[in-house]
mmCIF file of C-alpha atoms in Angstrom:
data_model
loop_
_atom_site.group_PDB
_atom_site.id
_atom_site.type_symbol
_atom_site.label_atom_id
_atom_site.label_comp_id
_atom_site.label_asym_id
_atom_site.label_seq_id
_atom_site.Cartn_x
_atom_site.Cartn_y
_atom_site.Cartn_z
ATOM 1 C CA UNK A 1 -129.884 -81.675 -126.995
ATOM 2 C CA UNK A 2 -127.322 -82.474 -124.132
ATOM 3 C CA UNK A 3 -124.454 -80.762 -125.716
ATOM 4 C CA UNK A 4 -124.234 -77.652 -126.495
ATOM 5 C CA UNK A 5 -120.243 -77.341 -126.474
ATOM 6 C CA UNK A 6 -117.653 -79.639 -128.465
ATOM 7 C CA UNK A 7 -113.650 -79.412 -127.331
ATOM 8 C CA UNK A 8 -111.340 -80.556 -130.105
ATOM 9 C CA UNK A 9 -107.580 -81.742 -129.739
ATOM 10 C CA UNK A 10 -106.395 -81.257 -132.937
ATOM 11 C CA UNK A 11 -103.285 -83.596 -133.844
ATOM 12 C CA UNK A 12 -104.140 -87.356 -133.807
ATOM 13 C CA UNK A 13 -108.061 -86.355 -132.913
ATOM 14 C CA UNK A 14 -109.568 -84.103 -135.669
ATOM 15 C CA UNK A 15 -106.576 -84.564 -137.938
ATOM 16 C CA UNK A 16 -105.563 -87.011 -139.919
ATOM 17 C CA UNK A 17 -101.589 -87.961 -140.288
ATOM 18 C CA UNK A 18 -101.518 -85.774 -143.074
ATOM 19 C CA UNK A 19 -102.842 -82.877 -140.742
ATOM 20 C CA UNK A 20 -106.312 -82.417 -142.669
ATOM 21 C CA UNK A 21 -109.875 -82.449 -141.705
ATOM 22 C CA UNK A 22 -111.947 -85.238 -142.954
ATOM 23 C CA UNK A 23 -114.731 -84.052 -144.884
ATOM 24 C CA UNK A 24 -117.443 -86.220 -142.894
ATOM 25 C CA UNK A 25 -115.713 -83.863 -139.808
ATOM 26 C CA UNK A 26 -116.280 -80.461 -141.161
ATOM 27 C CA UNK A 27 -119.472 -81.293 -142.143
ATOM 28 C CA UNK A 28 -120.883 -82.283 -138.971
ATOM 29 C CA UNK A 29 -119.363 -79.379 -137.055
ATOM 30 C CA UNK A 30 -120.971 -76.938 -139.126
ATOM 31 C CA UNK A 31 -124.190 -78.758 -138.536
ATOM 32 C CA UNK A 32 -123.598 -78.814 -135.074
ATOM 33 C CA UNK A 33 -122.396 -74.594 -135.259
ATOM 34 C CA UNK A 34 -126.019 -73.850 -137.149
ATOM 35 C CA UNK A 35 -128.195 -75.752 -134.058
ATOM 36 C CA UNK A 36 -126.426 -73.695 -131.575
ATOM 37 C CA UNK A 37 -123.550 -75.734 -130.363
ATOM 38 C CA UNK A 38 -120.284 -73.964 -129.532
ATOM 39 C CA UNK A 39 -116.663 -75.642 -131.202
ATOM 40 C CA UNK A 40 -113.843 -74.953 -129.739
ATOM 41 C CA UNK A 41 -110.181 -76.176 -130.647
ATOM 42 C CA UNK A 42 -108.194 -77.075 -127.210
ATOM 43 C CA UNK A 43 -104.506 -77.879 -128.111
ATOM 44 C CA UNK A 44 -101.363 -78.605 -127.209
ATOM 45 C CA UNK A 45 -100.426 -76.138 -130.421
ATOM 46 C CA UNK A 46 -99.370 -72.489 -130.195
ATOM 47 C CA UNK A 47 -102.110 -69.928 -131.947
ATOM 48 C CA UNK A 48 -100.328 -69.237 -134.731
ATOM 49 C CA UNK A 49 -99.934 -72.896 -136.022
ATOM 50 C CA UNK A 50 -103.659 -73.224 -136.160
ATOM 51 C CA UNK A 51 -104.763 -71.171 -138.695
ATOM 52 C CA UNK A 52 -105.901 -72.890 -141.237
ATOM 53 C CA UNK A 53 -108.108 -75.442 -139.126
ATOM 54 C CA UNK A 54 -109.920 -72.545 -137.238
ATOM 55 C CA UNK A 55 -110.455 -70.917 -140.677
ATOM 56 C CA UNK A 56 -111.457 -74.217 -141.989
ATOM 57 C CA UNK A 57 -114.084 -74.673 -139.139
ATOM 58 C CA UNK A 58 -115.404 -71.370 -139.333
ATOM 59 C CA UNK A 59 -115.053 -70.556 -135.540
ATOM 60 C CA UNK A 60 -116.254 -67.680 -133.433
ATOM 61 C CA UNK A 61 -114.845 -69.188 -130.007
ATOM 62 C CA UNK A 62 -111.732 -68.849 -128.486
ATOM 63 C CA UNK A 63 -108.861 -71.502 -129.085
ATOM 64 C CA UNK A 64 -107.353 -72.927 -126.018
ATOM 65 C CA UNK A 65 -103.496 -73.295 -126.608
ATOM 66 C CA UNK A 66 -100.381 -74.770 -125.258
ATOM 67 C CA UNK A 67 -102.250 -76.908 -123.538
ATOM 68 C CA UNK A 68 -104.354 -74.732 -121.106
ATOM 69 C CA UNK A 69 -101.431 -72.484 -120.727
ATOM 70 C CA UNK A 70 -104.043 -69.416 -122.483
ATOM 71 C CA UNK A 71 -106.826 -68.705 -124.160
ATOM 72 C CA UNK A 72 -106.824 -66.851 -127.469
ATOM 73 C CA UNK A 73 -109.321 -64.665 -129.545
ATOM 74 C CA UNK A 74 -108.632 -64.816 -133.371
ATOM 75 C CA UNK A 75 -110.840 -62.464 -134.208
ATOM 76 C CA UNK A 76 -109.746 -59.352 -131.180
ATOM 77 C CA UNK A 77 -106.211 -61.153 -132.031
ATOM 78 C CA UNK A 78 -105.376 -61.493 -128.353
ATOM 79 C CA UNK A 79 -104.442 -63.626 -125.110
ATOM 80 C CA UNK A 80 -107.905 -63.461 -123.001
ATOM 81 C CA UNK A 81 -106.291 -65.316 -120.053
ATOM 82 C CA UNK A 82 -102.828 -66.644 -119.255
ATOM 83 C CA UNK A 83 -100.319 -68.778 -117.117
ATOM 84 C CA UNK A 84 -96.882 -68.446 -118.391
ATOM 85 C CA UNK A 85 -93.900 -69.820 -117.222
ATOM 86 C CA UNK A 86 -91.927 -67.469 -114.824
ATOM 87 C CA UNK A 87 -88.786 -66.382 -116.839
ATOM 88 C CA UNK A 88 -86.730 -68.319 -113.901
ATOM 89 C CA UNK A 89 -87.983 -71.343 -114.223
ATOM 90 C CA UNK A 90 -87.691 -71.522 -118.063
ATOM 91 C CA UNK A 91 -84.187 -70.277 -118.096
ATOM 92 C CA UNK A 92 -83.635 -73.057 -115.821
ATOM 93 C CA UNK A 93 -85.394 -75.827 -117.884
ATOM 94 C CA UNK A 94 -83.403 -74.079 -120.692
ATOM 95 C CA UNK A 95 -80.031 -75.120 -118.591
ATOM 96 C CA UNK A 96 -80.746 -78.218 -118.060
ATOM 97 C CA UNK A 97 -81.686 -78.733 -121.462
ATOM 98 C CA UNK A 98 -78.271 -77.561 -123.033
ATOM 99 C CA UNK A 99 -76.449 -80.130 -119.830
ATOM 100 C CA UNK A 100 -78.655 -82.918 -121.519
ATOM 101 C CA UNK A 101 -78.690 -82.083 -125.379
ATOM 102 C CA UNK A 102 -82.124 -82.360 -125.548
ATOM 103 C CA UNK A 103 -83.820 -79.812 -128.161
ATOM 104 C CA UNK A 104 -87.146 -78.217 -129.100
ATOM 105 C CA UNK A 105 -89.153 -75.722 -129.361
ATOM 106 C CA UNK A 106 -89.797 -72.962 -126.936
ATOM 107 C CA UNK A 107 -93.278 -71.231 -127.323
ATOM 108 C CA UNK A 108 -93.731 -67.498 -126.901
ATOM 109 C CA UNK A 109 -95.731 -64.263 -127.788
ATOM 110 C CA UNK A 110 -96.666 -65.174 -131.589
ATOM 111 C CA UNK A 111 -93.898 -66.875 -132.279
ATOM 112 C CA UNK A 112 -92.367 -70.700 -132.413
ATOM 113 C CA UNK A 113 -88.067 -70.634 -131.220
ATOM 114 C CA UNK A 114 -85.673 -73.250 -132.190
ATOM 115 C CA UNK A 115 -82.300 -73.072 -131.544
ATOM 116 C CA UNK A 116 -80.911 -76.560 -133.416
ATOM 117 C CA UNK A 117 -83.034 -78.604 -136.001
ATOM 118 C CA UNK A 118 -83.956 -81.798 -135.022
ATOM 119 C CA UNK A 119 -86.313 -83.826 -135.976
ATOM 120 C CA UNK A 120 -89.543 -82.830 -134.384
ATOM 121 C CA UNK A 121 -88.609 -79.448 -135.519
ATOM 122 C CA UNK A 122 -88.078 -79.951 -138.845
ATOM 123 C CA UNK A 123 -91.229 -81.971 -139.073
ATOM 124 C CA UNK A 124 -92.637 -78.828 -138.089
ATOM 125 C CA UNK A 125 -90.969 -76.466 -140.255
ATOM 126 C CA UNK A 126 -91.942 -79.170 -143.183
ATOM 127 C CA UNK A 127 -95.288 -78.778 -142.628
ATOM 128 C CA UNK A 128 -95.466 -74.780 -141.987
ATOM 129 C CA UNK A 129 -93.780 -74.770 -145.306
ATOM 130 C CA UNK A 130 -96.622 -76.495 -146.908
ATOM 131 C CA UNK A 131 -99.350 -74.123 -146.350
ATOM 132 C CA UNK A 132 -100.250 -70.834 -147.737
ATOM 133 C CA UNK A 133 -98.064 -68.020 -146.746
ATOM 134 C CA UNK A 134 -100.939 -66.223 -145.116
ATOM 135 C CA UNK A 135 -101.232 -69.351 -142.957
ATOM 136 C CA UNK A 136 -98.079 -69.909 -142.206
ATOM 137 C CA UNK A 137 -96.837 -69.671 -138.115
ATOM 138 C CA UNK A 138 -94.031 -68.086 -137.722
ATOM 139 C CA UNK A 139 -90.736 -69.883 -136.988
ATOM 140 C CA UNK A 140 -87.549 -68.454 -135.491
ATOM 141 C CA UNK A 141 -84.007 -69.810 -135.068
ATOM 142 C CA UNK A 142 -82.394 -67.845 -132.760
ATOM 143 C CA UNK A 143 -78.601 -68.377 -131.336
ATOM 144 C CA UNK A 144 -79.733 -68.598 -127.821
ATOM 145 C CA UNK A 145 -82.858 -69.432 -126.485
ATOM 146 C CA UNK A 146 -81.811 -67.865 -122.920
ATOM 147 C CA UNK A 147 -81.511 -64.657 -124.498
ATOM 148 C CA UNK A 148 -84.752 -65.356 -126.125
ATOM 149 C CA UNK A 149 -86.979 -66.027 -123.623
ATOM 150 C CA UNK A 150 -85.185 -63.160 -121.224
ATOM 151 C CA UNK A 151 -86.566 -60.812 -124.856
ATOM 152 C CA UNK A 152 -89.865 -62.593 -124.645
ATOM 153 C CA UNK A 153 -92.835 -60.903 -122.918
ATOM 154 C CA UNK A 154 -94.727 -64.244 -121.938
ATOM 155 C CA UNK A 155 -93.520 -68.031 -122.548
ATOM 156 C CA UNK A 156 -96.146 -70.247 -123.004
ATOM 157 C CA UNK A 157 -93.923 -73.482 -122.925
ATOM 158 C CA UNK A 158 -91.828 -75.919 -124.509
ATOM 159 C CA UNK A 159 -92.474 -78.729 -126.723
ATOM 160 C CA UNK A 160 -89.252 -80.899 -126.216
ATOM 161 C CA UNK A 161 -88.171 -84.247 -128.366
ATOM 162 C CA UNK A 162 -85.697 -86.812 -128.253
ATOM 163 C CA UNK A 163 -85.293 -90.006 -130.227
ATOM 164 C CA UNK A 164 -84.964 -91.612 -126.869
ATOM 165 C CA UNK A 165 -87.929 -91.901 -125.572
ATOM 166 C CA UNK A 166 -86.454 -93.036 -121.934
ATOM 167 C CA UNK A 167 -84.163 -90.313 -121.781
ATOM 168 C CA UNK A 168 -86.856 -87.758 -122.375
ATOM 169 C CA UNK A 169 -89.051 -89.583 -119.503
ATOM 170 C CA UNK A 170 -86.044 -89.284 -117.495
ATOM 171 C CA UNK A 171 -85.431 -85.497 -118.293
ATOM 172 C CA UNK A 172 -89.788 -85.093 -117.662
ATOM 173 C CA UNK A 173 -89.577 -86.169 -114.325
ATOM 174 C CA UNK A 174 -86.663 -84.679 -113.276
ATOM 175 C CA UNK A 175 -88.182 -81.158 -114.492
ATOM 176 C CA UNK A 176 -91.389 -82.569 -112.299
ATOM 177 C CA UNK A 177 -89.890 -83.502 -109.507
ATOM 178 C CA UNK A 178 -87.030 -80.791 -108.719
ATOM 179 C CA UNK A 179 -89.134 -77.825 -110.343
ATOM 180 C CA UNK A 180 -93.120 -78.971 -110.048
ATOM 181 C CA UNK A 181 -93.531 -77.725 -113.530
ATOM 182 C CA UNK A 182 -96.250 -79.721 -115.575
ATOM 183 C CA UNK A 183 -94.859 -82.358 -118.211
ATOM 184 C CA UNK A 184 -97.542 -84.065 -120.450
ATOM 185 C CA UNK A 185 -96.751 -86.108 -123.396
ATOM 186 C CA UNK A 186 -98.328 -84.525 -126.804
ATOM 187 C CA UNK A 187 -96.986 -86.804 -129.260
ATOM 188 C CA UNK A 188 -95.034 -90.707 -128.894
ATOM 189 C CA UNK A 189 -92.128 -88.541 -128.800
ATOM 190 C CA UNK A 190 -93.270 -85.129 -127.644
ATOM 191 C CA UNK A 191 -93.296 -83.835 -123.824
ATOM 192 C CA UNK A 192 -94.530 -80.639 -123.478
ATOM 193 C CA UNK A 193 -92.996 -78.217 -120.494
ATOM 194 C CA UNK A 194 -95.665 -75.649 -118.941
ATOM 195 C CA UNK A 195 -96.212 -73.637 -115.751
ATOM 196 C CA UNK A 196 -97.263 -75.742 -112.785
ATOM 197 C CA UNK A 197 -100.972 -76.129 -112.853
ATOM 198 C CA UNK A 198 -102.177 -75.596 -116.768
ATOM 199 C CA UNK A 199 -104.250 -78.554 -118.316
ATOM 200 C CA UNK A 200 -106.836 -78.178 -121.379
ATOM 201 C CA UNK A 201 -109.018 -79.519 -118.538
ATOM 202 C CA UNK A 202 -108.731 -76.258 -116.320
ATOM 203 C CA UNK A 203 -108.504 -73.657 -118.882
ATOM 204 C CA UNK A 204 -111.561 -75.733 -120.970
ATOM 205 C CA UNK A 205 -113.567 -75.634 -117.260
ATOM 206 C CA UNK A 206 -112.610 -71.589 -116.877
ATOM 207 C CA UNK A 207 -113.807 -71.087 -120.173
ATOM 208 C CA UNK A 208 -117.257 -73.336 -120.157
ATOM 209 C CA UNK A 209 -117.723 -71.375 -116.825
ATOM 210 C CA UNK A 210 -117.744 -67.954 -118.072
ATOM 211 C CA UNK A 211 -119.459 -68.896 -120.883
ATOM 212 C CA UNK A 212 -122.506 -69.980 -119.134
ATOM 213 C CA UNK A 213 -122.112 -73.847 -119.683
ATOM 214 C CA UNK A 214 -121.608 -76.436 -117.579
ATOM 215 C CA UNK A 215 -118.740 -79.062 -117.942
ATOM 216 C CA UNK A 216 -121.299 -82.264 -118.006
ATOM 217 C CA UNK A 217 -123.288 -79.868 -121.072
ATOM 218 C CA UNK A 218 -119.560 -80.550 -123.110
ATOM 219 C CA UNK A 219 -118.726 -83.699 -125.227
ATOM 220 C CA UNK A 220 -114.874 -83.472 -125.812
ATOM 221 C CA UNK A 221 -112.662 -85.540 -128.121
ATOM 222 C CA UNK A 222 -108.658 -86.316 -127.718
ATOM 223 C CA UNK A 223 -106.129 -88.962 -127.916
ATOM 224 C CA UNK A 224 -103.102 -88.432 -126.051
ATOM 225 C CA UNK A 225 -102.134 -87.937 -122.176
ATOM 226 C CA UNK A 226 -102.103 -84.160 -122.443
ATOM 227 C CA UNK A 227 -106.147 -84.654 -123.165
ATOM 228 C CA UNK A 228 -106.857 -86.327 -120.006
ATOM 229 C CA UNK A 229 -107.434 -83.259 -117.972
ATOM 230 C CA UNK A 230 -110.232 -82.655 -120.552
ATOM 231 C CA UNK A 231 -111.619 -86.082 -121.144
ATOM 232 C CA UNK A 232 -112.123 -87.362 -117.654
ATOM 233 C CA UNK A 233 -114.286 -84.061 -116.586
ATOM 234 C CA UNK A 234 -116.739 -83.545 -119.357
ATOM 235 C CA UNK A 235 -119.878 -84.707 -119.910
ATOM 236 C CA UNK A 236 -118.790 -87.329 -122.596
ATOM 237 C CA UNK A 237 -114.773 -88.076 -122.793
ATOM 238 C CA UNK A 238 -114.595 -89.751 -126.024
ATOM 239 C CA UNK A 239 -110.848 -91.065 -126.906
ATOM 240 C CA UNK A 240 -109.583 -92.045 -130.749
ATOM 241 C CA UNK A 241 -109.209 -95.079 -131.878
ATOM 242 C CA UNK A 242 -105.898 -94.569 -132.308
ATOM 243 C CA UNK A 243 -105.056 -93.493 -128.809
ATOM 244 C CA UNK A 244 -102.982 -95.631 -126.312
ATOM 245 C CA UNK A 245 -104.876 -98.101 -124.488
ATOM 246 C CA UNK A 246 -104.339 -95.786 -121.426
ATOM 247 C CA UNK A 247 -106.182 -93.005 -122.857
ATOM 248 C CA UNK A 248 -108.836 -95.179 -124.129
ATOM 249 C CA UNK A 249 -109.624 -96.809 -120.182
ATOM 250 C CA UNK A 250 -109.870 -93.723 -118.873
ATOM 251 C CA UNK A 251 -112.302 -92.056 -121.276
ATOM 252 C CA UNK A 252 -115.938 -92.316 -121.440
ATOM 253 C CA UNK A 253 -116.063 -93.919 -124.874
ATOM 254 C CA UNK A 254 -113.692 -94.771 -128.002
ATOM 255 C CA UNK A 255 -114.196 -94.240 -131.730
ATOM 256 C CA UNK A 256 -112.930 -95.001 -134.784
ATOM 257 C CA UNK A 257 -109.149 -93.614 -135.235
ATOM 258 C CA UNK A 258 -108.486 -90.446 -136.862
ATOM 259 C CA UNK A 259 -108.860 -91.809 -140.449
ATOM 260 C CA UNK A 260 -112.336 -92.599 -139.843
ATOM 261 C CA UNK A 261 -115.449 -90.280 -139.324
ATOM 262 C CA UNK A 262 -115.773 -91.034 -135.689
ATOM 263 C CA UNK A 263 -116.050 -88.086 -134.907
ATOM 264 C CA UNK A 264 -118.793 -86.674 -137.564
ATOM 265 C CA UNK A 265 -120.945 -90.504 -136.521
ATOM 266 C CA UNK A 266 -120.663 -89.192 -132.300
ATOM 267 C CA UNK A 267 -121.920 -85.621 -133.150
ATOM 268 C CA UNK A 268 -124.954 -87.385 -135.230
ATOM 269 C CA UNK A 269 -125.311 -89.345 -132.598
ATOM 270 C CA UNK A 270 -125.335 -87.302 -129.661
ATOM 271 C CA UNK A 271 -125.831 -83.844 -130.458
ATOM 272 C CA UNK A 272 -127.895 -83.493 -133.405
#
């Protein structure tokens, strides 16, 4: 066996547009859990809006959130390691958000912030909705997300969206550029803000590290820029089907999209 850890991205990797798990999926994971091999979910996602997939997978790892920004233990129920954003620097971002009516969601503590509902929200609020209550994330529209994150004890980041996709380049590298934060796109319409530095890549390296492993003993699966960091320094970088062409020339090898079980046929295949 060659792998003995798996790294997940969950949106647009392990699940499908209707944010389930295939069956073929779950199946092989648990396979792969009973020979030894260690899952672990790395996301772009806060920890509270993953419930139900680490509950479906059965996990006893830590999830890596916000995209590197910490790691998280379900089962102590707290932050291992962190890099949040300095309360400056998001206030700022925060400024120059309101100057360019862009909106989203800012990520802290245990908690999701929104100050206006736009779409990427509601999408979000949609889904949440959809689950059992016990599953549920948590949610908050607040009047002022200044005086929110000056309340908050750490800010993981924000997830920011715009149905202009230029403008919200345009407002990414700006944010780059002036502040050196880090901006990765998580969705076609999704750039996610973070403290200078995070990547799934790093945190995913910190954790293998400490856990013993070695990053060529990990075969990791993603589909969108924010997986790169991951992708391009494991053993086996394996991009969806359904990624952009980008992603797909700079990982080690491309499956079927996340409708099919490409992910269940590389774990046969490779690790059991």
């Amino acid at each position: 066996m060659s792998y003995r850890v798996i790294a997940l991205d969950l949106d647009g990797t392990l699940l499908t547009p209707n944010k389930t798990i295939l069956p073929e999926s779950l199946e092989a994971l648990a396979k792969a859990q009973q020979a030894g091999v260690k899952v672990l979910i790395v996301t772009g996602r806060h920890h509270v809006a993953i419930h139900p997939f680490y509950q479906a997978l059965a996990l006893d790892t830590p999830a890596i959130c916000c995209n590197g920004t910490y790691l998280y233990d379900y089962h102590a129920q707290k932050v291992l390691s962190a890099d949040p954003l300095p309360l400056d620097q998001a206030q700022q971002v925060i400024k120059m958000l309101d100057q360019q009516a862009i909106h989203g969601l800012l990520y802290v503590d245990n908690a999701m912030l929104y100050q206006t509902a736009t779409g990427h929200v509601t999408r979000t609020l949609n889904w949440a909705q959809s689950l059992p209550e016990h599953q549920r994330p948590t949610f908050l529209q607040v009047d002022s997300l200044s005086a929110a994150a000056a309340d908050a004890q750490s800010i993981w980041k924000f997830a920011l969206s715009h149905p202009d996709t230029r403008a919200l380049q345009q407002f990414a590298d700006k944010v780059e550029n002036e502040m050196g934060l880090a901006c990765e796109w998580s969705w076609h319409d999704q750039v996610d803000i973070a403290r200078a530095g995070n990547s799934k890549g790093k945190r995913l390296a910190q954790w293998v590290e400490s856990a013993g492993y070695q990053m060529s003993e990990v075969l990791a699966f993603g589909d969108n820029y924010n997986d790169l960091s991951m992708l391009e320094n494991v053993g086996l970088g394996v991009a969806m089907g359904n990624a952009d062409e980008a992603i797909k020339a700079r990982a080690h090898r491309v499956t079927g999209t996340n409708l099919e079980p490409g992910i269940a046929e590389t774990i046969y295949r490779e690790v059991l």
